[in-house]
mmCIF file with all atom_site columns, C-alpha atoms in Angstrom:
data_model
loop_
_atom_site.group_PDB
_atom_site.id
_atom_site.type_symbol
_atom_site.label_atom_id
_atom_site.label_alt_id
_atom_site.label_comp_id
_atom_site.label_asym_id
_atom_site.label_entity_id
_atom_site.label_seq_id
_atom_site.pdbx_PDB_ins_code
_atom_site.Cartn_x
_atom_site.Cartn_y
_atom_site.Cartn_z
_atom_site.occupancy
_atom_site.B_iso_or_equiv
_atom_site.pdbx_formal_charge
_atom_site.auth_seq_id
_atom_site.auth_comp_id
_atom_site.auth_asym_id
_atom_site.auth_atom_id
_atom_site.pdbx_PDB_model_num
ATOM 1  C CA . LEU A 1 1  ? 1.119   -6.719  8.571   1.00 56.00 ? 1  LEU A CA 1
ATOM 2  C CA . ILE A 1 2  ? 0.296   -8.262  11.935  1.00 61.00 ? 2  ILE A CA 1
ATOM 3  C CA . LYS A 1 3  ? -2.138  -10.525 10.760  1.00 60.00 ? 3  LYS A CA 1
ATOM 4  C CA . GLY A 1 4  ? 0.513   -12.313 8.658   1.00 59.00 ? 4  GLY A CA 1
ATOM 5  C CA . THR A 1 5  ? 3.002   -12.945 11.354  1.00 64.00 ? 5  THR A CA 1
ATOM 6  C CA . GLU A 1 6  ? 2.829   -15.720 14.065  1.00 69.00 ? 6  GLU A CA 1
ATOM 7  C CA . VAL A 1 7  ? 4.879   -14.012 16.422  1.00 75.00 ? 7  VAL A CA 1
ATOM 8  C CA . LYS A 1 8  ? 3.638   -12.453 19.512  1.00 81.00 ? 8  LYS A CA 1
ATOM 9  C CA . ILE A 1 9  ? 3.370   -8.653  19.342  1.00 80.00 ? 9  ILE A CA 1
ATOM 10 C CA . THR A 1 10 ? 4.289   -7.182  22.730  1.00 85.00 ? 10 THR A CA 1
ATOM 11 C CA . PRO A 1 11 ? 3.349   -3.341  23.257  1.00 88.00 ? 11 PRO A CA 1
ATOM 12 C CA . GLU A 1 12 ? 7.005   -2.186  22.432  1.00 91.00 ? 12 GLU A CA 1
ATOM 13 C CA . MET A 1 13 ? 6.834   -3.883  18.798  1.00 87.00 ? 13 MET A CA 1
ATOM 14 C CA . MET A 1 14 ? 3.136   -2.352  18.325  1.00 86.00 ? 14 MET A CA 1
ATOM 15 C CA . LYS A 1 15 ? 4.727   1.108   19.302  1.00 93.00 ? 15 LYS A CA 1
ATOM 16 C CA . ASP A 1 16 ? 7.180   0.567   16.611  1.00 92.00 ? 16 ASP A CA 1
ATOM 17 C CA . VAL A 1 17 ? 4.677   -0.712  14.018  1.00 85.00 ? 17 VAL A CA 1
ATOM 18 C CA . ARG A 1 18 ? 2.460   2.388   14.274  1.00 89.00 ? 18 ARG A CA 1
ATOM 19 C CA . ARG A 1 19 ? 5.544   4.644   14.240  1.00 94.00 ? 19 ARG A CA 1
ATOM 20 C CA . LYS A 1 20 ? 6.657   2.795   10.993  1.00 92.00 ? 20 LYS A CA 1
ATOM 21 C CA . VAL A 1 21 ? 3.272   2.796   9.388   1.00 87.00 ? 21 VAL A CA 1
ATOM 22 C CA . MET A 1 22 ? 2.782   6.449   10.120  1.00 91.00 ? 22 MET A CA 1
ATOM 23 C CA . GLU A 1 23 ? 5.895   7.265   8.680   1.00 94.00 ? 23 GLU A CA 1
ATOM 24 C CA . GLN A 1 24 ? 5.103   5.246   5.381   1.00 90.00 ? 24 GLN A CA 1
ATOM 25 C CA . MET A 1 25 ? 1.694   7.096   5.076   1.00 88.00 ? 25 MET A CA 1
ATOM 26 C CA . ILE A 1 26 ? 3.387   10.267  5.122   1.00 92.00 ? 26 ILE A CA 1
ATOM 27 C CA . ASP A 1 27 ? 6.013   9.131   2.319   1.00 92.00 ? 27 ASP A CA 1
ATOM 28 C CA . GLU A 1 28 ? 2.900   7.865   0.368   1.00 91.00 ? 28 GLU A CA 1
ATOM 29 C CA . ALA A 1 29 ? 0.943   11.103  0.608   1.00 91.00 ? 29 ALA A CA 1
ATOM 30 C CA . LEU A 1 30 ? 4.396   13.116  -0.259  1.00 93.00 ? 30 LEU A CA 1
ATOM 31 C CA . GLN A 1 31 ? 4.642   11.019  -2.904  1.00 93.00 ? 31 GLN A CA 1
ATOM 32 C CA . LEU A 1 32 ? 1.211   11.396  -4.040  1.00 92.00 ? 32 LEU A CA 1
ATOM 33 C CA . GLN A 1 33 ? 1.553   15.246  -4.275  1.00 94.00 ? 33 GLN A CA 1
ATOM 34 C CA . ILE A 1 34 ? 4.591   14.943  -6.095  1.00 93.00 ? 34 ILE A CA 1
ATOM 35 C CA . MET A 1 35 ? 2.767   12.854  -8.682  1.00 94.00 ? 35 MET A CA 1
ATOM 36 C CA . LYS A 1 36 ? 0.197   15.299  -9.225  1.00 95.00 ? 36 LYS A CA 1
ATOM 37 C CA . LYS A 1 37 ? 2.510   18.262  -9.242  1.00 96.00 ? 37 LYS A CA 1
ATOM 38 C CA . PHE A 1 38 ? 4.279   16.494  -12.250 1.00 95.00 ? 38 PHE A CA 1
ATOM 39 C CA . ASP A 1 39 ? 0.989   15.150  -13.830 1.00 95.00 ? 39 ASP A CA 1
ATOM 40 C CA . ILE A 1 40 ? 2.093   11.297  -13.471 1.00 94.00 ? 40 ILE A CA 1
ATOM 41 C CA . THR A 1 41 ? -0.811  8.950   -13.543 1.00 91.00 ? 41 THR A CA 1
ATOM 42 C CA . VAL A 1 42 ? -1.066  5.603   -12.403 1.00 91.00 ? 42 VAL A CA 1
ATOM 43 C CA . GLU A 1 43 ? -3.962  3.747   -14.096 1.00 88.00 ? 43 GLU A CA 1
ATOM 44 C CA . GLY A 1 44 ? -5.434  0.747   -16.314 1.00 90.00 ? 44 GLY A CA 1
ATOM 45 C CA . PRO A 1 45 ? -3.223  -2.368  -16.776 1.00 93.00 ? 45 PRO A CA 1
ATOM 46 C CA . GLU A 1 46 ? -0.682  -0.652  -14.932 1.00 92.00 ? 46 GLU A CA 1
ATOM 47 C CA . LEU A 1 47 ? -2.455  -0.768  -11.792 1.00 91.00 ? 47 LEU A CA 1
ATOM 48 C CA . ASP A 1 48 ? -4.452  -3.861  -12.656 1.00 93.00 ? 48 ASP A CA 1
ATOM 49 C CA . SER A 1 49 ? -1.197  -5.722  -12.933 1.00 95.00 ? 49 SER A CA 1
ATOM 50 C CA . ALA A 1 50 ? 0.043   -4.385  -9.482  1.00 95.00 ? 50 ALA A CA 1
ATOM 51 C CA . TRP A 1 51 ? -3.559  -5.421  -7.732  1.00 94.00 ? 51 TRP A CA 1
ATOM 52 C CA . GLY A 1 52 ? -3.059  -8.958  -9.441  1.00 94.00 ? 52 GLY A CA 1
ATOM 53 C CA . MET A 1 53 ? 0.188   -9.292  -7.794  1.00 94.00 ? 53 MET A CA 1
ATOM 54 C CA . MET A 1 54 ? -0.720  -8.368  -4.500  1.00 93.00 ? 54 MET A CA 1
ATOM 55 C CA . GLU A 1 55 ? -3.647  -11.083 -4.717  1.00 93.00 ? 55 GLU A CA 1
ATOM 56 C CA . GLU A 1 56 ? -0.816  -13.514 -5.473  1.00 93.00 ? 56 GLU A CA 1
ATOM 57 C CA . ARG A 1 57 ? 1.375   -12.656 -2.865  1.00 90.00 ? 57 ARG A CA 1
ATOM 58 C CA . LEU A 1 58 ? -1.268  -12.755 -0.200  1.00 88.00 ? 58 LEU A CA 1
ATOM 59 C CA . GLU A 1 59 ? -2.406  -16.138 -1.861  1.00 90.00 ? 59 GLU A CA 1
ATOM 60 C CA . VAL A 1 60 ? -6.270  -14.492 -1.878  1.00 92.00 ? 60 VAL A CA 1
ATOM 61 C CA . GLY A 1 61 ? -7.135  -16.022 -5.525  1.00 91.00 ? 61 GLY A CA 1
ATOM 62 C CA . LYS A 1 62 ? -8.000  -13.717 -8.450  1.00 92.00 ? 62 LYS A CA 1
ATOM 63 C CA . GLY A 1 63 ? -10.673 -10.965 -7.810  1.00 92.00 ? 63 GLY A CA 1
ATOM 64 C CA . GLN A 1 64 ? -10.728 -11.626 -4.032  1.00 94.00 ? 64 GLN A CA 1
ATOM 65 C CA . LEU A 1 65 ? -8.531  -8.917  -2.871  1.00 94.00 ? 65 LEU A CA 1
ATOM 66 C CA . GLU A 1 66 ? -11.542 -6.540  -2.344  1.00 94.00 ? 66 GLU A CA 1
ATOM 67 C CA . ASN A 1 67 ? -13.387 -8.989  -0.286  1.00 94.00 ? 67 ASN A CA 1
ATOM 68 C CA . TYR A 1 68 ? -9.932  -9.998  1.638   1.00 92.00 ? 68 TYR A CA 1
ATOM 69 C CA . LEU A 1 69 ? -9.373  -6.046  2.399   1.00 92.00 ? 69 LEU A CA 1
ATOM 70 C CA . LYS A 1 70 ? -13.229 -5.717  3.512   1.00 93.00 ? 70 LYS A CA 1
ATOM 71 C CA . GLU A 1 71 ? -12.871 -8.860  5.999   1.00 91.00 ? 71 GLU A CA 1
ATOM 72 C CA . ASN A 1 72 ? -9.603  -7.454  7.444   1.00 86.00 ? 72 ASN A CA 1
ATOM 73 C CA . ARG A 1 73 ? -11.248 -3.862  7.824   1.00 88.00 ? 73 ARG A CA 1
ATOM 74 C CA . ILE A 1 74 ? -8.371  -2.543  5.407   1.00 88.00 ? 74 ILE A CA 1
ATOM 75 C CA . PRO A 1 75 ? -9.644  0.298   3.438   1.00 91.00 ? 75 PRO A CA 1
ATOM 76 C CA . ILE A 1 76 ? -9.549  -0.396  -0.292  1.00 92.00 ? 76 ILE A CA 1
ATOM 77 C CA . GLN A 1 77 ? -8.862  3.133   -1.275  1.00 91.00 ? 77 GLN A CA 1
ATOM 78 C CA . LEU A 1 78 ? -5.755  3.198   1.121   1.00 88.00 ? 78 LEU A CA 1
ATOM 79 C CA . VAL A 1 79 ? -4.228  0.101   -0.792  1.00 91.00 ? 79 VAL A CA 1
ATOM 80 C CA . LYS A 1 80 ? -4.885  1.546   -4.121  1.00 90.00 ? 80 LYS A CA 1
ATOM 81 C CA . ASP A 1 81 ? -3.254  4.731   -3.274  1.00 89.00 ? 81 ASP A CA 1
ATOM 82 C CA . GLN A 1 82 ? -0.412  2.825   -1.601  1.00 90.00 ? 82 GLN A CA 1
ATOM 83 C CA . ILE A 1 83 ? -0.038  1.169   -4.940  1.00 93.00 ? 83 ILE A CA 1
ATOM 84 C CA . LYS A 1 84 ? -0.322  4.083   -7.064  1.00 92.00 ? 84 LYS A CA 1
ATOM 85 C CA . SER A 1 85 ? 2.242   6.194   -4.702  1.00 92.00 ? 85 SER A CA 1
ATOM 86 C CA . ALA A 1 86 ? 4.653   3.196   -5.266  1.00 93.00 ? 86 ALA A CA 1
ATOM 87 C CA . LEU A 1 87 ? 4.460   2.642   -9.192  1.00 94.00 ? 87 LEU A CA 1
ATOM 88 C CA . GLY A 1 88 ? 4.359   6.619   -9.397  1.00 94.00 ? 88 GLY A CA 1
ATOM 89 C CA . TRP A 1 89 ? 7.357   7.231   -7.524  1.00 93.00 ? 89 TRP A CA 1
ATOM 90 C CA . HIS A 1 90 ? 8.910   4.677   -9.560  1.00 93.00 ? 90 HIS A CA 1
ATOM 91 C CA . LYS A 1 91 ? 8.142   6.455   -12.644 1.00 92.00 ? 91 LYS A CA 1
ATOM 92 C CA . TYR A 1 92 ? 9.471   9.960   -11.219 1.00 94.00 ? 92 TYR A CA 1
ATOM 93 C CA . ILE A 1 93 ? 12.568  8.735   -10.220 1.00 93.00 ? 93 ILE A CA 1
ATOM 94 C CA . THR A 1 94 ? 13.402  6.866   -13.711 1.00 91.00 ? 94 THR A CA 1
ATOM 95 C CA . GLU A 1 95 ? 11.932  9.420   -16.209 1.00 81.00 ? 95 GLU A CA 1
#
């Protein structure tokens, strides 16, 4: 998030970003629990498609997202869980 901005981040802004990230992580954990409770899965082509869209948004090149995440010390599983929770939550609220 911060890496993608050219704005100078103040300590106050960083505090706000940390709070928002923590809230998002809590929401994602709750969404994953609901998915488990209702046996909602996100796998295969659906997950691959979302992964590919993330590569396009970040302009890292096809098949390079994992390298990008490693270089930026971002846990791969964290990103996969974020994708799964977003797609699974969409399934939950639309089905």
